[in-house]
mmCIF file of C-alpha atoms and ligand atoms in Angstrom:
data_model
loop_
_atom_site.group_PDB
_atom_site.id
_atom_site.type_symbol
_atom_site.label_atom_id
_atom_site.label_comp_id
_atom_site.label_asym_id
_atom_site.label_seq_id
_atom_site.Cartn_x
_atom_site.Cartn_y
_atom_site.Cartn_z
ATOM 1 C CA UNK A 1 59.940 93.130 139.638
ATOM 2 C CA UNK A 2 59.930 91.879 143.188
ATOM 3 C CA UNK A 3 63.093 91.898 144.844
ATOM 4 C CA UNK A 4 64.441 88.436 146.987
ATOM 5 C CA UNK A 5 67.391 89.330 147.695
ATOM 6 C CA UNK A 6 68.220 91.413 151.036
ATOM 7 C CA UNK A 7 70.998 93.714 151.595
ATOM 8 C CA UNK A 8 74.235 91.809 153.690
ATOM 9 C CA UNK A 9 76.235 92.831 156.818
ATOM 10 C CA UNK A 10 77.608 91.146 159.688
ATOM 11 C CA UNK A 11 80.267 90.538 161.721
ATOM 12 C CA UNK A 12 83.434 88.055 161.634
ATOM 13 C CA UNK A 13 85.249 86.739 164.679
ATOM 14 C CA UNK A 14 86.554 84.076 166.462
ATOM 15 C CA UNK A 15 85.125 83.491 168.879
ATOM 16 C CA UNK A 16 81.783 85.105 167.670
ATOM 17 C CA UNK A 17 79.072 82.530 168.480
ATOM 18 C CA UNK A 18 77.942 84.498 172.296
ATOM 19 C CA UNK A 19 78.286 88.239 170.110
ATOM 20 C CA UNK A 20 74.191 89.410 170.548
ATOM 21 C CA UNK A 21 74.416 91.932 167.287
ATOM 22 C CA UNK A 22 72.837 90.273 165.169
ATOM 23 C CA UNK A 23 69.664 90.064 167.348
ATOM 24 C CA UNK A 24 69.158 94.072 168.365
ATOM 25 C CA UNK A 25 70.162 94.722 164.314
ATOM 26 C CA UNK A 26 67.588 92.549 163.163
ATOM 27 C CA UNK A 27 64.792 93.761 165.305
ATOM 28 C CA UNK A 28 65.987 97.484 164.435
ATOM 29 C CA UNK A 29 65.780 96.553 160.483
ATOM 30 C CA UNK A 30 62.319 94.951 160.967
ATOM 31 C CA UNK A 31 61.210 98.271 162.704
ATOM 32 C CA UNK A 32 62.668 100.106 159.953
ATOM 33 C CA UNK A 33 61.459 97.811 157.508
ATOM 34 C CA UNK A 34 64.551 97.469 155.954
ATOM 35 C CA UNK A 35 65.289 94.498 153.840
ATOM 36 C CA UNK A 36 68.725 93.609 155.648
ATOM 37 C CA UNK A 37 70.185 90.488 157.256
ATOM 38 C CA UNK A 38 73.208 90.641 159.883
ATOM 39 C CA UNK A 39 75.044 87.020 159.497
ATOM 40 C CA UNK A 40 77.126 86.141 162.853
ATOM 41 C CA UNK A 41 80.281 84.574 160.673
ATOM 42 C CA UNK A 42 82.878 82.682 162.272
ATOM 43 C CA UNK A 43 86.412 83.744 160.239
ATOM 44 C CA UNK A 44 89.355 81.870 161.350
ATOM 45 C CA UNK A 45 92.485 84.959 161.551
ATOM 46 C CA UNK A 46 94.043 83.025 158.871
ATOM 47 C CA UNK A 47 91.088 83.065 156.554
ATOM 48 C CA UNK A 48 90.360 87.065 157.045
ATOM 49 C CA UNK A 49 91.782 88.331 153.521
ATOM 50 C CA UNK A 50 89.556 85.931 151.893
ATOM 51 C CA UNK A 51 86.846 86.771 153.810
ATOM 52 C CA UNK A 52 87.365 90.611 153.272
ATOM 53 C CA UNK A 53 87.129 89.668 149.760
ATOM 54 C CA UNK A 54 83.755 87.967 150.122
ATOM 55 C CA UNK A 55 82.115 91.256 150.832
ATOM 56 C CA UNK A 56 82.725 92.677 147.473
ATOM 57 C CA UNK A 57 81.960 89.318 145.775
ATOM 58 C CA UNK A 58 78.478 88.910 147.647
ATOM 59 C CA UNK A 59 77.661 92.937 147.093
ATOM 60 C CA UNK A 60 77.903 93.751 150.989
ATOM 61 C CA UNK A 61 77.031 96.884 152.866
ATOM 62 C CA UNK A 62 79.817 96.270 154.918
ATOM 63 C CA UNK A 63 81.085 94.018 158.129
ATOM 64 C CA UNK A 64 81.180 94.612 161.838
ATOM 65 C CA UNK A 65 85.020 93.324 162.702
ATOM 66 C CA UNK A 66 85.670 91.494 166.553
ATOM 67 C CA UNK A 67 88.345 89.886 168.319
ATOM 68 C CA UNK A 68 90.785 88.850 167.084
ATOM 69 C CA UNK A 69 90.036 90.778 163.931
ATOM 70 C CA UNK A 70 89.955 94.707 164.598
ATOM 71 C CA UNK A 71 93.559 95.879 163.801
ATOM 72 C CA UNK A 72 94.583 92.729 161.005
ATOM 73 C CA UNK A 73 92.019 94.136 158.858
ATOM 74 C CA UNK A 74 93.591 97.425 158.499
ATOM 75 C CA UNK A 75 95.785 96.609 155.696
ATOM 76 C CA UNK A 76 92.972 95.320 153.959
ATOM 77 C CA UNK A 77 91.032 98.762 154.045
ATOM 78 C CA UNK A 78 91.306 101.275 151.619
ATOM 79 C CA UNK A 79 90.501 104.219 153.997
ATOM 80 C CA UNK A 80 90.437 104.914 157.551
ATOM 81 C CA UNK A 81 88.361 107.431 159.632
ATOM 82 C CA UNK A 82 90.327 109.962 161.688
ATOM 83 C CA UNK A 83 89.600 108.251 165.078
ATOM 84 C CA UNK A 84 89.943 104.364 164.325
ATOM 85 C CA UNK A 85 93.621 105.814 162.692
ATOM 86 C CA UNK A 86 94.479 106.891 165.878
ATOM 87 C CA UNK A 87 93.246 104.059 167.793
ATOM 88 C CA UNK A 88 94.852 101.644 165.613
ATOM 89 C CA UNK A 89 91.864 99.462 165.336
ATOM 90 C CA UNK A 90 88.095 98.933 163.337
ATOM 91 C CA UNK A 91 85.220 97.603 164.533
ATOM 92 C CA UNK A 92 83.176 98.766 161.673
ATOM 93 C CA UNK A 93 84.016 98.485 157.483
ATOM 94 C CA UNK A 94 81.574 99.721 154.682
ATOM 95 C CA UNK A 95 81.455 99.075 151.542
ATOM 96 C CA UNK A 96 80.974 102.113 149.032
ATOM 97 C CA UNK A 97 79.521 102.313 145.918
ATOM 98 C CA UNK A 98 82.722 102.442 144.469
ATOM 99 C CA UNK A 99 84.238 99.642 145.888
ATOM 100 C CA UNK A 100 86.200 100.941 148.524
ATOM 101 C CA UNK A 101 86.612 99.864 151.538
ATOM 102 C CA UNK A 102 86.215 102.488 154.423
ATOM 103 C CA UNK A 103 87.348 101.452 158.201
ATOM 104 C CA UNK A 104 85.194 103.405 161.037
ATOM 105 C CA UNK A 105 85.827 102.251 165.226
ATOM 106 C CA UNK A 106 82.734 102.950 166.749
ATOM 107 C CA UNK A 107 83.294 101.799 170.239
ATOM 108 C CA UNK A 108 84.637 104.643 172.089
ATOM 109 C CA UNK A 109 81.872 106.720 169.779
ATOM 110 C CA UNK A 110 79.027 104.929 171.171
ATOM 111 C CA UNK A 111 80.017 105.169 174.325
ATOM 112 C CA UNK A 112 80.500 109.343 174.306
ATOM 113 C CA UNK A 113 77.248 109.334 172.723
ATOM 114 C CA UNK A 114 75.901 106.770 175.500
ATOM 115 C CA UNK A 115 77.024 109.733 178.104
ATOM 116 C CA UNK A 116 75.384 112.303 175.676
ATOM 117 C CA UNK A 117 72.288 110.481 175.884
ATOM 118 C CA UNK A 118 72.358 110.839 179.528
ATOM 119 C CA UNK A 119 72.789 114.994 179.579
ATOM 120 C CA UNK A 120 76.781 114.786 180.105
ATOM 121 C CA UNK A 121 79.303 116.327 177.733
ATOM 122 C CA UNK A 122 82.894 115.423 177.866
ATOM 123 C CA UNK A 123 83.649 119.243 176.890
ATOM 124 C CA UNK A 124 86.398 120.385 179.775
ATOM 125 C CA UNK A 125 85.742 116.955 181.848
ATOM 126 C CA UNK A 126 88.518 115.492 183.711
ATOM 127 C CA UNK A 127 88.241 111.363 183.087
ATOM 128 C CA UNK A 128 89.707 108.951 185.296
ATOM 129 C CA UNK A 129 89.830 105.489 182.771
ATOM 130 C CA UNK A 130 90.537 101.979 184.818
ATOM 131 C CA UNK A 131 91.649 99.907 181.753
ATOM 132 C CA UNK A 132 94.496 100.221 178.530
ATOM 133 C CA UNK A 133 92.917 97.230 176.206
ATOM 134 C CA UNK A 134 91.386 97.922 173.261
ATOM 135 C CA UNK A 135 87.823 98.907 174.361
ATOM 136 C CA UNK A 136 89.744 101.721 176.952
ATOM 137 C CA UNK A 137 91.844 103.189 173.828
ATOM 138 C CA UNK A 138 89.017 103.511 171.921
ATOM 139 C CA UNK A 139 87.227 105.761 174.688
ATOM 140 C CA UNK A 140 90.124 107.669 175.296
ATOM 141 C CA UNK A 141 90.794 108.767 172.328
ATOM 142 C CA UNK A 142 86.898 109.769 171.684
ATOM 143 C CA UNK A 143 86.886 111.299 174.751
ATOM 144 C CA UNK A 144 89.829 113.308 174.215
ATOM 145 C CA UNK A 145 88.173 114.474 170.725
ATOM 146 C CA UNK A 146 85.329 115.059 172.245
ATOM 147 C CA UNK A 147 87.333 117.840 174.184
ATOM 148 C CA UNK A 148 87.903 116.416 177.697
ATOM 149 C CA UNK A 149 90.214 118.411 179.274
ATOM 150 C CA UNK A 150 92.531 115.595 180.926
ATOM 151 C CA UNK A 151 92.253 111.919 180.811
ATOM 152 C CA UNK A 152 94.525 109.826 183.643
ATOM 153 C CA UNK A 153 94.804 106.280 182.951
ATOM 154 C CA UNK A 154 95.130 103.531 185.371
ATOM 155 C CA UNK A 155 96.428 100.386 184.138
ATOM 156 C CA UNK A 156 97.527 96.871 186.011
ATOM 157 C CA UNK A 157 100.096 96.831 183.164
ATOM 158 C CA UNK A 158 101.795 100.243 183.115
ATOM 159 C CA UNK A 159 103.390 99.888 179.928
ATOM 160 C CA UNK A 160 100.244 99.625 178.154
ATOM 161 C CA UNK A 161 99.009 102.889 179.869
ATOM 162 C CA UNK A 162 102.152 104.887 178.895
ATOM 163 C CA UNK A 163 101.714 103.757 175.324
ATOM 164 C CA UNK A 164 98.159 105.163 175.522
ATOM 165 C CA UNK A 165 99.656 108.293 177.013
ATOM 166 C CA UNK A 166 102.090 108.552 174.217
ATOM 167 C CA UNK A 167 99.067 108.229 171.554
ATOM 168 C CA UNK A 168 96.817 110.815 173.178
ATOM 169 C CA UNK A 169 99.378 113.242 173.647
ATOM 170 C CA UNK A 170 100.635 112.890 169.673
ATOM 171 C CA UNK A 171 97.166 113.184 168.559
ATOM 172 C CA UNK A 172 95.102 114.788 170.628
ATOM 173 C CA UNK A 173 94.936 118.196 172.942
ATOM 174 C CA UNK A 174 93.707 116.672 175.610
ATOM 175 C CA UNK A 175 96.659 116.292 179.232
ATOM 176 C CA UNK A 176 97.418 112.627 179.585
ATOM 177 C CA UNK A 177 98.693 110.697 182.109
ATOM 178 C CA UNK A 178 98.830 107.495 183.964
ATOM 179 C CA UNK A 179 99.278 105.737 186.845
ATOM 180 C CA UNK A 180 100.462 101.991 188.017
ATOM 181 C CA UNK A 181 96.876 100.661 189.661
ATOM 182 C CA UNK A 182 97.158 100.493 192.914
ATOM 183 C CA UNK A 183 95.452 97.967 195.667
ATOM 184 C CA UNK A 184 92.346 100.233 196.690
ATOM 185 C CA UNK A 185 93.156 102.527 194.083
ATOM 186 C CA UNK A 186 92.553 106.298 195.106
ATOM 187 C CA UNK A 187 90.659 108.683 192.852
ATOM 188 C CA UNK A 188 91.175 112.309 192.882
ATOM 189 C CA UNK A 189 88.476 114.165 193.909
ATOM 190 C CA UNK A 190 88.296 116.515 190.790
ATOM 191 C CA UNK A 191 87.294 113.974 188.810
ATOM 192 C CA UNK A 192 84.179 114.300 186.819
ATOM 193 C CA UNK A 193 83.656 110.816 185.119
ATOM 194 C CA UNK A 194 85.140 107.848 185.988
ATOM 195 C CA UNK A 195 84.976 104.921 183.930
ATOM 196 C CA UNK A 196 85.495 101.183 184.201
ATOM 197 C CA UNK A 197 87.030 100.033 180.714
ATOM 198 C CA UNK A 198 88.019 96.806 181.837
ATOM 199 C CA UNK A 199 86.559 93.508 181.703
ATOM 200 C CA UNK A 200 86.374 93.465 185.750
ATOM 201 C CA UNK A 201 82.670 91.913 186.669
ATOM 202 C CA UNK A 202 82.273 90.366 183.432
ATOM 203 C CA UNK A 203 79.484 87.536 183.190
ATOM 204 C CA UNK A 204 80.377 84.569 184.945
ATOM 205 C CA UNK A 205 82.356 86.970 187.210
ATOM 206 C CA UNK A 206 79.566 89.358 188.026
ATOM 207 C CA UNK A 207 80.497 89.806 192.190
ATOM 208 C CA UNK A 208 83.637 91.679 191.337
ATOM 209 C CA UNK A 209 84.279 94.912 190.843
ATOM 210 C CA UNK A 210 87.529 97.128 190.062
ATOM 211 C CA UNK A 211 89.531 97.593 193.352
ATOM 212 C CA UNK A 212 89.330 101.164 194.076
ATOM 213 C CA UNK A 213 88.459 103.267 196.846
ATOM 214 C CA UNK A 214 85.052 103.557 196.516
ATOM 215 C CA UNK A 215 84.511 106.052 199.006
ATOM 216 C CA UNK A 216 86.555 108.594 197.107
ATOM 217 C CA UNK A 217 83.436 108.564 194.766
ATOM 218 C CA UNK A 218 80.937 111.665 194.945
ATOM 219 C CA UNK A 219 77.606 112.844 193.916
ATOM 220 C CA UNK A 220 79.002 115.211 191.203
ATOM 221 C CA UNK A 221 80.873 112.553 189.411
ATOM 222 C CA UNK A 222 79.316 110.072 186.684
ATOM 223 C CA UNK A 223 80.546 106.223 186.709
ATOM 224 C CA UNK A 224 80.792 104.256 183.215
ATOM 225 C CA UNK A 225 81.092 100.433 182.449
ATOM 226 C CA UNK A 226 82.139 98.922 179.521
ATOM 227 C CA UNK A 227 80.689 95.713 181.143
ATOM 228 C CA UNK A 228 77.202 94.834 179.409
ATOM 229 C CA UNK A 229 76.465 91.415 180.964
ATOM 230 C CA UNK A 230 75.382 92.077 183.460
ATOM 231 C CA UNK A 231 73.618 95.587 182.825
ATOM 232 C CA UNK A 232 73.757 96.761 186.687
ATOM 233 C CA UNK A 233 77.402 95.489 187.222
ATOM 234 C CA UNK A 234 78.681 96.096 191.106
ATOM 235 C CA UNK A 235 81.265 98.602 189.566
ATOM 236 C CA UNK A 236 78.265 100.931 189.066
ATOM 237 C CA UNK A 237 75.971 99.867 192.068
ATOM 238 C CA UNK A 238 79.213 101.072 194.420
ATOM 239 C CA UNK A 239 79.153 104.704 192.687
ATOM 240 C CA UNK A 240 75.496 104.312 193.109
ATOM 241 C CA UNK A 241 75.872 104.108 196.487
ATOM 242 C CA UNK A 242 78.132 107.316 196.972
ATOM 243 C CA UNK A 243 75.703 109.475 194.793
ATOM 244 C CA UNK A 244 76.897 109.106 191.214
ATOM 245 C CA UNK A 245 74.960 108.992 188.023
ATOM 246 C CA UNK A 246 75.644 105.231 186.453
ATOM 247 C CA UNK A 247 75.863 104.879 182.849
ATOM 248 C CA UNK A 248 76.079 101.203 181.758
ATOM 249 C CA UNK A 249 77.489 98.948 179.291
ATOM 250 C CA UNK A 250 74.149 98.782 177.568
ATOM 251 C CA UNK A 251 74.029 102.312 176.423
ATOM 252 C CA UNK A 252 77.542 102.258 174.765
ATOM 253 C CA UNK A 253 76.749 98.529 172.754
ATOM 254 C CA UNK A 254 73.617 100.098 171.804
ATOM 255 C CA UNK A 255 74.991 103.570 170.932
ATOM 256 C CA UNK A 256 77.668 101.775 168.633
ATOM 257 C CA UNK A 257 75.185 99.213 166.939
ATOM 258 C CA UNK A 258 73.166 102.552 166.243
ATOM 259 C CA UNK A 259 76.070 104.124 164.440
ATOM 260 C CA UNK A 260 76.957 101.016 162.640
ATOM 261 C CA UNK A 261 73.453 100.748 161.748
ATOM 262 C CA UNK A 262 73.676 104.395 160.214
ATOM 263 C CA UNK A 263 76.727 103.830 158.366
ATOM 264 C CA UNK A 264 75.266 100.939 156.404
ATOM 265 C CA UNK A 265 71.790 101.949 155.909
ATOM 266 C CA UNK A 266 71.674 105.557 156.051
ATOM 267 C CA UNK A 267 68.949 105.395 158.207
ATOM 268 C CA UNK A 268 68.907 106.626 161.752
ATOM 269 C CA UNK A 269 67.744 103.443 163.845
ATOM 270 C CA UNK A 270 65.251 103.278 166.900
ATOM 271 C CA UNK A 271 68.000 103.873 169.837
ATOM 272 C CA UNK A 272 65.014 102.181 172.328
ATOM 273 C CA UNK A 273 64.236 99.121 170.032
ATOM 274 C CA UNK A 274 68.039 98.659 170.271
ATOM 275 C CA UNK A 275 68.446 98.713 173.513
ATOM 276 C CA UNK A 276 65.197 97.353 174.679
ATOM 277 C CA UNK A 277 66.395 94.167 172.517
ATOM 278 C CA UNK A 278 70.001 93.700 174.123
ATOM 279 C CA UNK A 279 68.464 94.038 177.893
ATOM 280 C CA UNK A 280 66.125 90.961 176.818
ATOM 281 C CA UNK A 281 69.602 89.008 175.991
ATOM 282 C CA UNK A 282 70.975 89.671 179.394
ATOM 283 C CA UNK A 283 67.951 89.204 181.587
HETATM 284 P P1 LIG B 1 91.373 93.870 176.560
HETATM 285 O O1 LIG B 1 91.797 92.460 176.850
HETATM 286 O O2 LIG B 1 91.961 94.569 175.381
HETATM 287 O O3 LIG B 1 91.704 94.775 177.858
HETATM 288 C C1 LIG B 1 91.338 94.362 179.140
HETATM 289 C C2 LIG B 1 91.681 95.451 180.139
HETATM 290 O O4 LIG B 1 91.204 95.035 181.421
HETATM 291 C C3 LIG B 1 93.171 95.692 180.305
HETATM 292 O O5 LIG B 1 93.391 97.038 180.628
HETATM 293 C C4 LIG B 1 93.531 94.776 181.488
HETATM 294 O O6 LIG B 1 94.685 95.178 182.175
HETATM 295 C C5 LIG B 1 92.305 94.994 182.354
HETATM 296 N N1 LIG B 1 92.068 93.906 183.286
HETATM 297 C C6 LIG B 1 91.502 92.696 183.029
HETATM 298 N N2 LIG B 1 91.429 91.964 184.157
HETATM 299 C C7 LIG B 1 91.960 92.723 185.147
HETATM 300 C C8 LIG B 1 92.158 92.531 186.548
HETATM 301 N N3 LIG B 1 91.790 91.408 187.141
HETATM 302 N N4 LIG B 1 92.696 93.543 187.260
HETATM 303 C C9 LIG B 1 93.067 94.703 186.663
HETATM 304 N N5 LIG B 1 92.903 94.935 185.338
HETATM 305 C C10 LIG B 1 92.360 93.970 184.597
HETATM 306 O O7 LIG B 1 89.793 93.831 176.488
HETATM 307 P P2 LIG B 1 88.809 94.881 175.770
HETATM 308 O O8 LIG B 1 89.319 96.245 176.028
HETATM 309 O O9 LIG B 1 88.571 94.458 174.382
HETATM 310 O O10 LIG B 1 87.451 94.635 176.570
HETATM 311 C C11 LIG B 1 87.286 95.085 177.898
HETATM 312 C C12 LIG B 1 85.817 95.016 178.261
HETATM 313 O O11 LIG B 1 85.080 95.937 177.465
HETATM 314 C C13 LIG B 1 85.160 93.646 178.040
HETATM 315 O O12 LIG B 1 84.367 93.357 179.164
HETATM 316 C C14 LIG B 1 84.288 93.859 176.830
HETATM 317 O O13 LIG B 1 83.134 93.032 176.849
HETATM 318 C C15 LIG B 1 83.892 95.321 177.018
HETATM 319 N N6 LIG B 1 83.457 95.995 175.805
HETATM 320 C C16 LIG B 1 82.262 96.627 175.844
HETATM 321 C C17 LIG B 1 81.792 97.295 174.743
HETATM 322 C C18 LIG B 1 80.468 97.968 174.821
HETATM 323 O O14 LIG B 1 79.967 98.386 173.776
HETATM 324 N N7 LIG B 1 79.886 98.136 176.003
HETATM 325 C C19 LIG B 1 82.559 97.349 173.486
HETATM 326 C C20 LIG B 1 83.837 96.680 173.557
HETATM 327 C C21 LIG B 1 84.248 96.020 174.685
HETATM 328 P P3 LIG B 1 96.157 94.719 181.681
HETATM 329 O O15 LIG B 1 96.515 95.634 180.544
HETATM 330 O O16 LIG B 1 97.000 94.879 182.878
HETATM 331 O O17 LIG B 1 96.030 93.280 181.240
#
């Protein structure tokens, strides 16, 4: 018999209309050809349970979760992974065959593999992280499993950075520590990999750029953005400048759509189809 009916996934937010998923999952499927649809679904926070329940009443693979949805849905789950546990938040549910729900965070994932991708490790790295919102947790906590060897956080808000200090050093091995951010903010010349996990240069604010010293920057170190739009934010054309190697946004949305992809198909996705689509949303 011919099937017409296609697998389910998606993503529910609010706001969720300007989220580009659905467009680099879709091409991936096609170049898979895998029968699968990714529906960009409003959800109102009030209407979340219901809509958790939807995915085991419509026979869903499983649901990509955004603002403001990532840590409400956690007592909805029936399982966590070890890292979104310790980050305290899920980007990514399936649904399995038995009708469980399992909660994954692929964020900070996709963006260690985005730096993997690029020939660096985090094994024995010392990070510098601008940034204590959600997308910064969920990097520091990968990139303290990942074995870096220290990971100093600089946040506007210092509270927020001493909380994320307090959850690296219960769960992970990896010396924490933070500072208040500073007007031209210094950073130490050890570093290896500095990274920009704020939303500083975010589209329609693409001329600025985290206040640091940029000249502190050298050729040995690698500078990450969590920025996406644009691709080539200032942030990373200043370390540019000063000889580092840039990883972007891009990689890191890509490297987490890839992952999501995996979880829900069991298929390993085109990485370049991916990426090649997102660039095409930001040009
Ligand atoms: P949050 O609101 O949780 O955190 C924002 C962070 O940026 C906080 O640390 C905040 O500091 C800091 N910040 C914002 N504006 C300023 C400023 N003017 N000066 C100093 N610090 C500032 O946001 P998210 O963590 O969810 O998102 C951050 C960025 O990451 C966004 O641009 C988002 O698009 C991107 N992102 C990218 C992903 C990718 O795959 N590439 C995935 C997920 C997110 P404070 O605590 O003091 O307010």
């Amino acid at each position: 018999m011919k099937n017409y009916r296609a697998e389910l996934v998606g993503v529910f937010g609010d706001p969720v209309d300007g989220n580009p998923t659905g467009v680099t999952m879709e091409a991936a499927f096609a170049e898979k050809c895998l029968n699968y649809r990714y529906l960009t679904l409003k959800v109102l926070p009030e209407d979340l349970e219901e809509a958790m329940r939807s995915l085991r009443v419509l026979h869903m693979k499983g649901i990509n979760l955004t603002m403001p949805h990532k840590i409400k849905v956690i007592p909805l789950l029936n399982e966590l992974s070890e890292a979104a546990g310790i980050i305290g938040a899920v980007n990514t549910v399936v649904l399995r065959e038995d009708g469980t729900l399992f909660g994954e965070n692929t964020d900070g994932k996709g963006f260690v593999q985005a730096l993997h991708n690029k020939g660096i490790s985090l094994e024995g790295k010392r990070v510098v992280l601008l940034g204590a919102g959600g997308a910064a947790k969920a990097i520091a906590v990968e990139c303290a499993l990942a074995g870096a060897a220290s990971i100093k956080v600089v946040n506007r808000t210092l509270e927020r950075a001493l909380e994320l200090v307090d959850t690296l050093k219960k769960h992970t091995k990896t010396e924490a520590s933070c500072e208040q951010w500073e007007s031209c903010h210094k950073i130490p010349a050890d570093t290896d990999i500095l990274i920009n996990g704020t939303s500083i240069g975010l589209h329609p604010d693409g001329d600025q750029k985290p206040d640091i010293d940029y000249e502190g920057i050298a050729p040995h170190m690698a500078a990450a953005d969590v920025v996406f739009n644009p691709v080539d934010t200032l942030f990373l054309k200043e370390a540019q400048k000063q000889g580092a190697t840039a990883v972007n946004g891009l990689g890191m949305l890509a490297c987490q759509a890839a992952l999501n992809f995996k979880l829900w198909t069991g298929v390993e996705p085109s990485l370049k189809v991916m990426e090649d689509t997102l660039q095409k949303e930001f040009e």
